[in-house]
Coordinates of C-alpha atoms in Angstrom, one line a residue:
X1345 CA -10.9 -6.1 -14.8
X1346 CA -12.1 -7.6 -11.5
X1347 CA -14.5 -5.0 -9.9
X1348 CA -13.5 -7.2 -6.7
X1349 CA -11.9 -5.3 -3.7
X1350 CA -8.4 -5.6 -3.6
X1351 CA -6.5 -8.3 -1.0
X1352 CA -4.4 -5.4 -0.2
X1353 CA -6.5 -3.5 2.6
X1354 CA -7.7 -4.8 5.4
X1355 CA -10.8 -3.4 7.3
X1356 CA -12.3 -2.1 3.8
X1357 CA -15.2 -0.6 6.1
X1358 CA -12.9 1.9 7.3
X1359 CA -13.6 5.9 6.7
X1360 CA -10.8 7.5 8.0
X1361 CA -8.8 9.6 6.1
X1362 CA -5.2 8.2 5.0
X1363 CA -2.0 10.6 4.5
X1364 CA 0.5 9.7 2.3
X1365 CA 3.1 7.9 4.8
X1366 CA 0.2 5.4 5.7
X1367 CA -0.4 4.8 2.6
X1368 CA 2.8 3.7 2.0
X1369 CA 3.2 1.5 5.1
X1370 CA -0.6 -0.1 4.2
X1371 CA 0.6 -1.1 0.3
X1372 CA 4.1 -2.0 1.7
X1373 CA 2.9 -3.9 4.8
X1374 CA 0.0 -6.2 2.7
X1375 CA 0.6 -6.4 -0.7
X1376 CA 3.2 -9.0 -0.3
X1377 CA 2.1 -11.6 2.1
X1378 CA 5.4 -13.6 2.2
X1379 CA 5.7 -17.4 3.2
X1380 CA 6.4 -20.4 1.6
X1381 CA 4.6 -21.3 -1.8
X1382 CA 1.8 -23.0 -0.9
X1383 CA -1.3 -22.0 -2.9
X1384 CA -1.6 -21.8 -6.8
X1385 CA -4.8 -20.2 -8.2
X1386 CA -6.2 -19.3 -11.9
X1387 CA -8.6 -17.0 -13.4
X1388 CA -9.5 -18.1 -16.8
X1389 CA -11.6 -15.6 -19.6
X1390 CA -13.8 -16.4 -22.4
X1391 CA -15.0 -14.4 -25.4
X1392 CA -19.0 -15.9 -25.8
X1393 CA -19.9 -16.4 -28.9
X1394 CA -22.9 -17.9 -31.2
X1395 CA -22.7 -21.9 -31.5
X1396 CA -23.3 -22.2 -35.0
X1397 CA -21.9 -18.9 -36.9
X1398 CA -19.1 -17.2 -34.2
X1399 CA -18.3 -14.0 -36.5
X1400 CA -22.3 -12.9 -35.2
X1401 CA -22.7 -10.7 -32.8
X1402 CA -24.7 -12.5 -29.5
X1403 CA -27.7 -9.7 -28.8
X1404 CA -27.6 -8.3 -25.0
X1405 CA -30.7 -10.2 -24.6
X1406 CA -29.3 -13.8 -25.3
X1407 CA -26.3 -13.0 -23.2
X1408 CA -29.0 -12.1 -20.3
X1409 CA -30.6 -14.8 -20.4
X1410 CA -27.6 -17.1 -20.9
X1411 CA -26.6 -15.4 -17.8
X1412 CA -29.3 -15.8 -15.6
X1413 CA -29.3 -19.8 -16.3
X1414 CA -25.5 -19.4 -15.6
X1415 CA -26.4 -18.2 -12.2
X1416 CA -28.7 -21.1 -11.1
X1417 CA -25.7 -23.6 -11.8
X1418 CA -23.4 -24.9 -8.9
X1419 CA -20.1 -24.1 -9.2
X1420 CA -16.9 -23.7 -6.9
X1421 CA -15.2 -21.0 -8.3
X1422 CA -16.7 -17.6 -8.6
X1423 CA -17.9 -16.4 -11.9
X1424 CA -18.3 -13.3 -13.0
X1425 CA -19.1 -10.7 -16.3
X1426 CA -16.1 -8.7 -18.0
X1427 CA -17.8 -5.2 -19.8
X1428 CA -17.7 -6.7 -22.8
X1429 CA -19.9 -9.7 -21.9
X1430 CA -16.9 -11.9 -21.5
X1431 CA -17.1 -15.1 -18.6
X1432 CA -14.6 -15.0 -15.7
X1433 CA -14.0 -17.9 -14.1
X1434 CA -11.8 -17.6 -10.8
X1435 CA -10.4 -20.5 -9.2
X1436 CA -10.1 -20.2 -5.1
X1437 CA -6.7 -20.6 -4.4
X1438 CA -5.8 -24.7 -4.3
X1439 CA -3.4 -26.3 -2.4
X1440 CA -1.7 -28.3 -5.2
X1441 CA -1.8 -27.2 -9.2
X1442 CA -4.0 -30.5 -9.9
X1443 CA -6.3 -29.6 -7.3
X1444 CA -6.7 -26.5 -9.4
X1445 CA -7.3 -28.1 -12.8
X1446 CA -10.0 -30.7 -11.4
X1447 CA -11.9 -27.6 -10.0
X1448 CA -11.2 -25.4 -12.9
X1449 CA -12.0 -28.4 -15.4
X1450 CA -15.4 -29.2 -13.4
X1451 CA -16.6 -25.8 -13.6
X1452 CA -16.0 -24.9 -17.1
X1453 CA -17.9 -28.1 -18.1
X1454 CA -21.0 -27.5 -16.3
X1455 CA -20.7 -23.5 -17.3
X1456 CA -20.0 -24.7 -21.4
X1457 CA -23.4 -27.4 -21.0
X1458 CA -25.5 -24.6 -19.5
X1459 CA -24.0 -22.1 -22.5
X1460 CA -24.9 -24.9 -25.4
X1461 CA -28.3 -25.0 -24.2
X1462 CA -28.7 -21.3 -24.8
X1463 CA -26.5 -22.1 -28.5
X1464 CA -23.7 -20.4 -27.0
X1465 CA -19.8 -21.3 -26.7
X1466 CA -16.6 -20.0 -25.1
X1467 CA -13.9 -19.1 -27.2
X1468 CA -10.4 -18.9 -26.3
X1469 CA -8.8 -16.2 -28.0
X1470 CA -7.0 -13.0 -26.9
X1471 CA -8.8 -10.5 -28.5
X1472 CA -12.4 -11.2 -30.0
X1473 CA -11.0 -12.1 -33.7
X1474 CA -14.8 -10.6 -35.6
X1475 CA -16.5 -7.9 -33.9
X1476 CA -15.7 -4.3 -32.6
X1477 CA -15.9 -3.3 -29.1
X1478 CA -19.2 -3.0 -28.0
X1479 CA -20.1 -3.0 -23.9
X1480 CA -22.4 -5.4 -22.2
X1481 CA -22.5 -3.5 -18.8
X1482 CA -23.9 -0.6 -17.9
X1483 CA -23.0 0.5 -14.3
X1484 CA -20.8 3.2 -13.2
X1485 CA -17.4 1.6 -12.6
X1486 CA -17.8 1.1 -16.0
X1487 CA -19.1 4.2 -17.5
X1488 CA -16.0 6.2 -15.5
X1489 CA -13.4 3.8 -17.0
X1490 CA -14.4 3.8 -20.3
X1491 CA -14.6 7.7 -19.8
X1492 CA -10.9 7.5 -18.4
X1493 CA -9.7 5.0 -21.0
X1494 CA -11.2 7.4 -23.7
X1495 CA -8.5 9.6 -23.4
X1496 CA -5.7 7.4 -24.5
X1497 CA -7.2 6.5 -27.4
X1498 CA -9.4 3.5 -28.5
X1499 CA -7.1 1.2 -27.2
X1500 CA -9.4 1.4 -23.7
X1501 CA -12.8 0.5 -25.1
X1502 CA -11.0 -2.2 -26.8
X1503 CA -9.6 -4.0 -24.1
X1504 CA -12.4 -4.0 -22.0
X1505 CA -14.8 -5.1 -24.2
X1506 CA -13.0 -7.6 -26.9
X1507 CA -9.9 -8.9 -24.8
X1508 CA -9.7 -12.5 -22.6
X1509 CA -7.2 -14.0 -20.6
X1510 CA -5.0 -16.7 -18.2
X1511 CA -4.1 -15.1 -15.1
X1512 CA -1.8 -17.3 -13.2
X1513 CA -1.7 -16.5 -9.0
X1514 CA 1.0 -17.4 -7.2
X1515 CA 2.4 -17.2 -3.9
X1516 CA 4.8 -13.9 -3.2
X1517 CA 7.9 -16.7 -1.8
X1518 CA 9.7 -16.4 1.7
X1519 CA 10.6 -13.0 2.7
X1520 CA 14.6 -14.3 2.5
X1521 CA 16.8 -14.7 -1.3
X1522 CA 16.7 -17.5 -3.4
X1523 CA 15.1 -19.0 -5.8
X1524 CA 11.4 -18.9 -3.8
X1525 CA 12.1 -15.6 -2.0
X1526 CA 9.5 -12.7 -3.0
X1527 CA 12.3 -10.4 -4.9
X1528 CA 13.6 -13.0 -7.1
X1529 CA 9.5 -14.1 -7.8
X1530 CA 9.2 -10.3 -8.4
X1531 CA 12.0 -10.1 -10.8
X1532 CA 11.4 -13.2 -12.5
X1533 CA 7.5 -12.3 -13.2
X1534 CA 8.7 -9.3 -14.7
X1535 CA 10.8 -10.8 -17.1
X1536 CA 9.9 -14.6 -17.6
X1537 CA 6.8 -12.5 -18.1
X1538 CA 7.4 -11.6 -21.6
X1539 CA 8.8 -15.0 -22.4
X1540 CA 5.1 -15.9 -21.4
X1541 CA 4.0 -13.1 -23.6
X1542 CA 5.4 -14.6 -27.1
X1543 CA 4.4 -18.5 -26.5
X1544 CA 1.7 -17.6 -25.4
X1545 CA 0.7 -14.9 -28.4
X1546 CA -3.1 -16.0 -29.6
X1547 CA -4.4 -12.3 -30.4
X1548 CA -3.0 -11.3 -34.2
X1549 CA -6.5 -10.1 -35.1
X1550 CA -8.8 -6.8 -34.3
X1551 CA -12.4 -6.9 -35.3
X1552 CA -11.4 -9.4 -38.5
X1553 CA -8.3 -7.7 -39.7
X1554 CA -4.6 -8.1 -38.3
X1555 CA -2.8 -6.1 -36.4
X1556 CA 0.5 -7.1 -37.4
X1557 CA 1.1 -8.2 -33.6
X1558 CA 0.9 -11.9 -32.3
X1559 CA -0.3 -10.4 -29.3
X1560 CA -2.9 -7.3 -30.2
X1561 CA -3.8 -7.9 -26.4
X1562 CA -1.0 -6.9 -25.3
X1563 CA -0.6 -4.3 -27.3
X1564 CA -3.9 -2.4 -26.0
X1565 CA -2.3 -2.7 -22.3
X1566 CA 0.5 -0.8 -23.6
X1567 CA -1.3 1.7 -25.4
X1568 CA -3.7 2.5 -22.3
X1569 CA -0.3 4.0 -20.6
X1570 CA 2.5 3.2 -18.0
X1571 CA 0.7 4.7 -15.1
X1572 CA -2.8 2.7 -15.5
X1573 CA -1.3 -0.1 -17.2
X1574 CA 2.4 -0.6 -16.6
X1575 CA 4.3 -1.9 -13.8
X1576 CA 7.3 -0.2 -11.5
X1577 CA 10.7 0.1 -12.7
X1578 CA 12.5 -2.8 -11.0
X1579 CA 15.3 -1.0 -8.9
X1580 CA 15.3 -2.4 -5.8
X1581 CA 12.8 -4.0 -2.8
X1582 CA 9.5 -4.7 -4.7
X1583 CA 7.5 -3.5 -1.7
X1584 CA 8.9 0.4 -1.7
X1585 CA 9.1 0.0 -5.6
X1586 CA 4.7 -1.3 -5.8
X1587 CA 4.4 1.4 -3.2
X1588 CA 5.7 4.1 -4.7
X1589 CA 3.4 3.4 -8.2
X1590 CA 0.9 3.0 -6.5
X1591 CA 1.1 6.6 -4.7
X1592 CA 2.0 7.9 -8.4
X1593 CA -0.7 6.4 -10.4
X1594 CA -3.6 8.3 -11.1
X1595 CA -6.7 7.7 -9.7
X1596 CA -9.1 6.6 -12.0
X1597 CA -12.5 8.0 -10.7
X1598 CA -14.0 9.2 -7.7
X1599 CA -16.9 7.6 -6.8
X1600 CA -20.7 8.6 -5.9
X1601 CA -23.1 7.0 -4.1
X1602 CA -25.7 8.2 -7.1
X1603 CA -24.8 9.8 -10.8
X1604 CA -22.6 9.6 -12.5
X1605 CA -18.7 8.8 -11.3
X1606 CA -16.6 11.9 -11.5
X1607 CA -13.1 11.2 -13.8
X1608 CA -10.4 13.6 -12.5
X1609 CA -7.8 14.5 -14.8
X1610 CA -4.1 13.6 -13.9
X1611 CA -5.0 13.4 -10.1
X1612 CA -2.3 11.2 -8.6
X1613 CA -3.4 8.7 -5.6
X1614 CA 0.1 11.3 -3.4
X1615 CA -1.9 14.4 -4.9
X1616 CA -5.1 13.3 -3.4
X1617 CA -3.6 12.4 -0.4
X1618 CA -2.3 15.9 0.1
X1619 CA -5.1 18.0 -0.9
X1620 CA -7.9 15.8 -0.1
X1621 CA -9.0 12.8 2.2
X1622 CA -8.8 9.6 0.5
X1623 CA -10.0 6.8 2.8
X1624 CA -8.8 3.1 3.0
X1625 CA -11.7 2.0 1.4
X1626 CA -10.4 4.5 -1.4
X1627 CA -7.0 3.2 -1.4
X1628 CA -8.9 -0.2 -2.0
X1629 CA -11.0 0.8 -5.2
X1630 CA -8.0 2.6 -6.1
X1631 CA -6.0 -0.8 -6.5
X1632 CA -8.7 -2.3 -8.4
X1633 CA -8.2 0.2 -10.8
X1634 CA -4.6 -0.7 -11.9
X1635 CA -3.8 -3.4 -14.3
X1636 CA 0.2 -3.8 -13.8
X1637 CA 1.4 -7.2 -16.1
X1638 CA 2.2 -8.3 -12.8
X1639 CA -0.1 -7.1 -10.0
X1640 CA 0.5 -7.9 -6.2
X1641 CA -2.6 -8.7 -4.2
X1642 CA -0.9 -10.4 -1.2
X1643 CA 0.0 -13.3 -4.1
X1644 CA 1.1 -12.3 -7.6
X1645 CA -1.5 -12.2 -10.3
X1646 CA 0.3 -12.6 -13.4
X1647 CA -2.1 -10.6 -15.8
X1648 CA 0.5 -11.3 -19.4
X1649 CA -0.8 -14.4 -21.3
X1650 CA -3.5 -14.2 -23.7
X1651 CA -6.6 -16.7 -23.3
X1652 CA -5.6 -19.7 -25.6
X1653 CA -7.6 -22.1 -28.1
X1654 CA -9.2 -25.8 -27.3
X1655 CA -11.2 -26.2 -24.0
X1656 CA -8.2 -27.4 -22.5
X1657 CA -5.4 -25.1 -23.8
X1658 CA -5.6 -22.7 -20.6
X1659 CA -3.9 -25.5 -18.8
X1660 CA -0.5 -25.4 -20.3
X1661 CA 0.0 -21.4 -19.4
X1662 CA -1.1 -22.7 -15.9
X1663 CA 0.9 -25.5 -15.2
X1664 CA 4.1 -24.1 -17.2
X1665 CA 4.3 -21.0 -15.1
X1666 CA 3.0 -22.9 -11.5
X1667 CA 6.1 -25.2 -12.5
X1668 CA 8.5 -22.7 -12.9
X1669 CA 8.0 -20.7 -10.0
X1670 CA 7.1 -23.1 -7.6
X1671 CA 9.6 -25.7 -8.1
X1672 CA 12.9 -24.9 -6.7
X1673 CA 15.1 -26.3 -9.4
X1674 CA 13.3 -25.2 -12.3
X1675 CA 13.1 -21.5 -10.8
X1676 CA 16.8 -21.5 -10.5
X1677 CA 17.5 -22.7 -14.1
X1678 CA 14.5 -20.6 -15.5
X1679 CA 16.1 -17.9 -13.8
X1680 CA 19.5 -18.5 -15.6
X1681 CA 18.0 -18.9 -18.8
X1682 CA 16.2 -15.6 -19.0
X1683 CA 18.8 -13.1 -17.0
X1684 CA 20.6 -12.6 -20.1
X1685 CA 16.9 -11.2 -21.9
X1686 CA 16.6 -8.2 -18.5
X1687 CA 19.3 -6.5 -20.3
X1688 CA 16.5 -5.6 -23.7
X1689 CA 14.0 -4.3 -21.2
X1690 CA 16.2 -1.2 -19.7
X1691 CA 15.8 1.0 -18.3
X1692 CA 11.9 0.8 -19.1
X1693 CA 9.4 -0.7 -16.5
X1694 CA 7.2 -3.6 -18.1
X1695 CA 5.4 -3.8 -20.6
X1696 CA 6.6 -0.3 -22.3
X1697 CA 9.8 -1.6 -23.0
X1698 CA 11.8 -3.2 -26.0
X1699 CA 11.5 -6.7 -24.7
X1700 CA 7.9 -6.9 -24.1
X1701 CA 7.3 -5.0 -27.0
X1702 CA 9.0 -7.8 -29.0
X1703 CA 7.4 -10.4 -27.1
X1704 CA 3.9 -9.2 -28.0
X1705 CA 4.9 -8.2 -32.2
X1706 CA 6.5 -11.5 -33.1
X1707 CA 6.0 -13.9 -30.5
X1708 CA 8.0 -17.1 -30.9
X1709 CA 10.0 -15.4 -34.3
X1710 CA 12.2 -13.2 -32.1
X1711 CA 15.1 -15.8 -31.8
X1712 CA 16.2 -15.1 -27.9
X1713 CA 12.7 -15.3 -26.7
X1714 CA 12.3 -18.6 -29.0
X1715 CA 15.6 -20.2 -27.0
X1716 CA 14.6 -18.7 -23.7
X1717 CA 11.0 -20.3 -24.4
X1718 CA 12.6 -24.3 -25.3
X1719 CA 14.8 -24.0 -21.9
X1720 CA 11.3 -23.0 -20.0
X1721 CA 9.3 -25.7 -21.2
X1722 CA 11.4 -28.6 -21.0
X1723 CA 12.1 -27.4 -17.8
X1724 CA 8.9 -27.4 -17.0
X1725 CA 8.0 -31.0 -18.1
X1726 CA 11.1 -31.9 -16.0
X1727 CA 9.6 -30.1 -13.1
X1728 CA 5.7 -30.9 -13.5
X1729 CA 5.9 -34.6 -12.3
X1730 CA 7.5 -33.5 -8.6
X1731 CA 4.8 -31.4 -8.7
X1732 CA 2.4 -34.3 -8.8
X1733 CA 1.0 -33.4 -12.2
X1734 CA -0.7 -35.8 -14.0
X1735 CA 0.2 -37.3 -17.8
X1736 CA -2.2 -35.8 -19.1
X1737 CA -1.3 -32.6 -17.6
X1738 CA 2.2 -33.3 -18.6
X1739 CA 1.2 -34.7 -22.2
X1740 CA -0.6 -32.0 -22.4
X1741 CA 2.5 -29.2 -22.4
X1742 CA 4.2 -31.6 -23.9
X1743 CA 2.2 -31.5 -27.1
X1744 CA 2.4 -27.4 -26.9
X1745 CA 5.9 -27.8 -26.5
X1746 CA 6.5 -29.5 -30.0
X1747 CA 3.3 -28.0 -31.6
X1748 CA 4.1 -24.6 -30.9
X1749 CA 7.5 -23.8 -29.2
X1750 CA 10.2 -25.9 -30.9
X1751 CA 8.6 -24.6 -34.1
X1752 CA 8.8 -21.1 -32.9
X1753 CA 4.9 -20.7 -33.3
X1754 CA 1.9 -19.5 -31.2
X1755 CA -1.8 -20.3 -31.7
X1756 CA -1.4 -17.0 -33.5
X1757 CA 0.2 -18.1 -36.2
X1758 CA -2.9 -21.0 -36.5
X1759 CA -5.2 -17.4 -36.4
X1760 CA -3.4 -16.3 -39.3
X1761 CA -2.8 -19.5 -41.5
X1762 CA -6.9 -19.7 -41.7
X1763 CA -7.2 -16.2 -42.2
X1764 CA -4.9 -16.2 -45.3
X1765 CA -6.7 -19.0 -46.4
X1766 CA -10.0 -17.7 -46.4
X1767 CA -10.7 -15.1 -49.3
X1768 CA -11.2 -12.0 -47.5
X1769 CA -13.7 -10.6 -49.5
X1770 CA -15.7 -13.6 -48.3
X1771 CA -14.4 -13.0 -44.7
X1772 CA -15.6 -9.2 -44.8
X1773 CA -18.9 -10.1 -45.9
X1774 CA -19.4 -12.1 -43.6
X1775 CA -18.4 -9.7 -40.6
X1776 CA -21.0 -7.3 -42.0
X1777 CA -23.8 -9.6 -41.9

């Protein structure tokens, strides 16, 4: 949801017009900066809620003032507001994974004391489990998507305003094969990516009922449609593969320097090219606009993983999928383990395909994503030390490992254990209040 401008332009200031080959050549040329992994990054979302009674909505006026007091606090990672009045905390990219936690960890803890001042909290879940969607900002990037979004259902308004997140950026890899080389990375986002989806799983509910998904989150990606929300079909270099969506996907708005945004109806970024003038700085906004599971912004931003429980849980997602990718041996055997689940997700591009569908409706149940989850994790504990993680770190996954994966459970299932304990008469009542 970043309203950032994309990694994938340079000179942003630049008016000229674009045709469709430089298009092309721009998205191919940048959007996979290839080298060796050396950088690890995470941006981490929170659904704010009241301190002492969380099913209550927080007014626009709380969250303002919340926000301003935010703003006065000295942090090292950039933070910003999500439509719904969600916190985004961005990590710069660090040299080493635990460089990335200490930052991460330092921030959150000074952003969580300034929040319990104001009686507020951060809540890690996927999808805000009480109230209905219900925006917090009012500008025109906004008003345009919800306005785009609108015509795909609810499913839009939804996932702007109630959904949260761990994004995990990587590295492309070396521009050569192998287990760090940019095509295998590419491949293996794309389908360790719905392993990620089902242990990961922390969104069953939907303004207080569920869904019957473990991943509701991921379920409103695939409902807002392949070409704004899904990613290429994997046939081939990922460069001409990114390029080509990105020519096909339609462009979300056209922007005004005052009024409203105008939302063009199945205008394609090829069609504007051909029958208008689209400028870099156009191309730019336009990638902003596209929320692939797996989006290339010079590194990979892996967009799949639902925000997870406990003020520390967003570090297992980060350090299980830094460890897999990063670390030579594990990426080989990690890529063994999950080859044989590519074959459920044909011939359909992520997410709109059986595998990922799976993935995000029973999580951990679905027995080859439960055995393909067991092989990443230990592997990952394996790998996490040469990585220089710390025990904790390492304790940490660990303790998700036999918590969660062995037992072939999510935090959603913890969602739904309280929920059927709780009468829901009671439960309803109290959403209405």
């Amino acid at each position: 949801m970043s309203d950032s401008v994309s990694d994938c332009t340079d000179e942003t200031e630049s008016r000229s017009a674009l045709t469709e080959a430089e298009v092309e050549a721009l998205v191919r040329g940048i959007c996979f900066k290839t080298g060796p992994p050396r950088t690890v990054g995470v941006e981490v979302e929170w659904i704010v809620h009241e301190l002492r009674a969380p099913q209550l909505p927080v007014t626009p006026e709380r969250l303002e003032t919340a926000y301003a007091a935010l703003r006065t606090v000295p942090l090292s990672s950039p933070l910003t507001v999500e439509p719904g009045g969600q916190l985004e905390l961005s990590s710069p990219p660090a040299a080493s994974l635990m460089e990335c936690v200490n930052t991460v960890s330092a921030d959150l803890a000074a952003v969580r004391t300034a929040l319990g001042e104001q009686g507020l909290a951060l809540s890690g879940n996927g999808t805000d489990p009480w109230r209905t969607p219900r925006r917090f900002l009012r500008e025109p990037r906004y008003d345009a998507m919800e306005a785009c979004l609108d015509r795909t259902g609810p499913a839009g308004r939804a996932m702007m305003c109630t959904s949260a997140s761990v994004q995990v950026c990587l590295d492309a890899g070396h521009d050569e094969p192998g287990p760090l080389g940019h095509g295998r990375r590419w491949w293996l986002a794309h389908t360790l990516g719905a392993v990620l989806v089902a242990a990961f799983a922390n969104s069953p509910l939907l303004a207080g009922a569920p869904t019957g998904w473990r991943s509701t989150r991921q379920l409103l990606w695939m409902e807002i449609g392949a070409g704004r929300a899904g990613g290429p079909v994997l046939d081939g270099d990922p460069r001409t593969a990114w390029a080509r969506h990105v020519l096909d996907a339609p462009v979300m708005c056209l922007r005004r320097e005052s009024g409203p945004w105008e939302v063009p109806d199945r205008l394609t970024f090829r069609q504007w090219t051909r029958t208008g003038a689209p400028t870099r700085d156009d191309l730019d906004y336009h990638l902003t606009t596209l929320f692939p599971p797996v989006r290339p912004r010079g590194h990979l931003e892996l967009r799949m993983i639902d925000a997870q429980p406990g003020d520390d849980g967003w570090i297992v997602p980060l350090a299980v999928t830094t460890a897999l990718f990063d670390d030579p041996e594990a990426a080989e055997i990690v890529y063994r383990a999950v080859k044989p689940l590519a074959e459920r997700a044909q011939p359909l591009p992520a997410p709109h395909n059986p595998l990922w569908i799976d993935a995000a409706r029973y999580g951990l149940t679905d027995p080859e994503l439960h055995e393909a989850a067991v092989t990443c994790f230990t592997t990952a504990l394996r790998a996490l030390p040469r990585l220089g993680a710390t025990e904790a770190v390492t304790d940490t996954v660990r303790d998700y490992l036999e918590r969660y994966v062995r037992r072939g459970r999510t935090p959603a299932d913890d969602q739904l254990d309280r929920l059927r304990g709780t009468d829901t008469r009671a439960y309803g009542k109290d959403l209405r209040s």
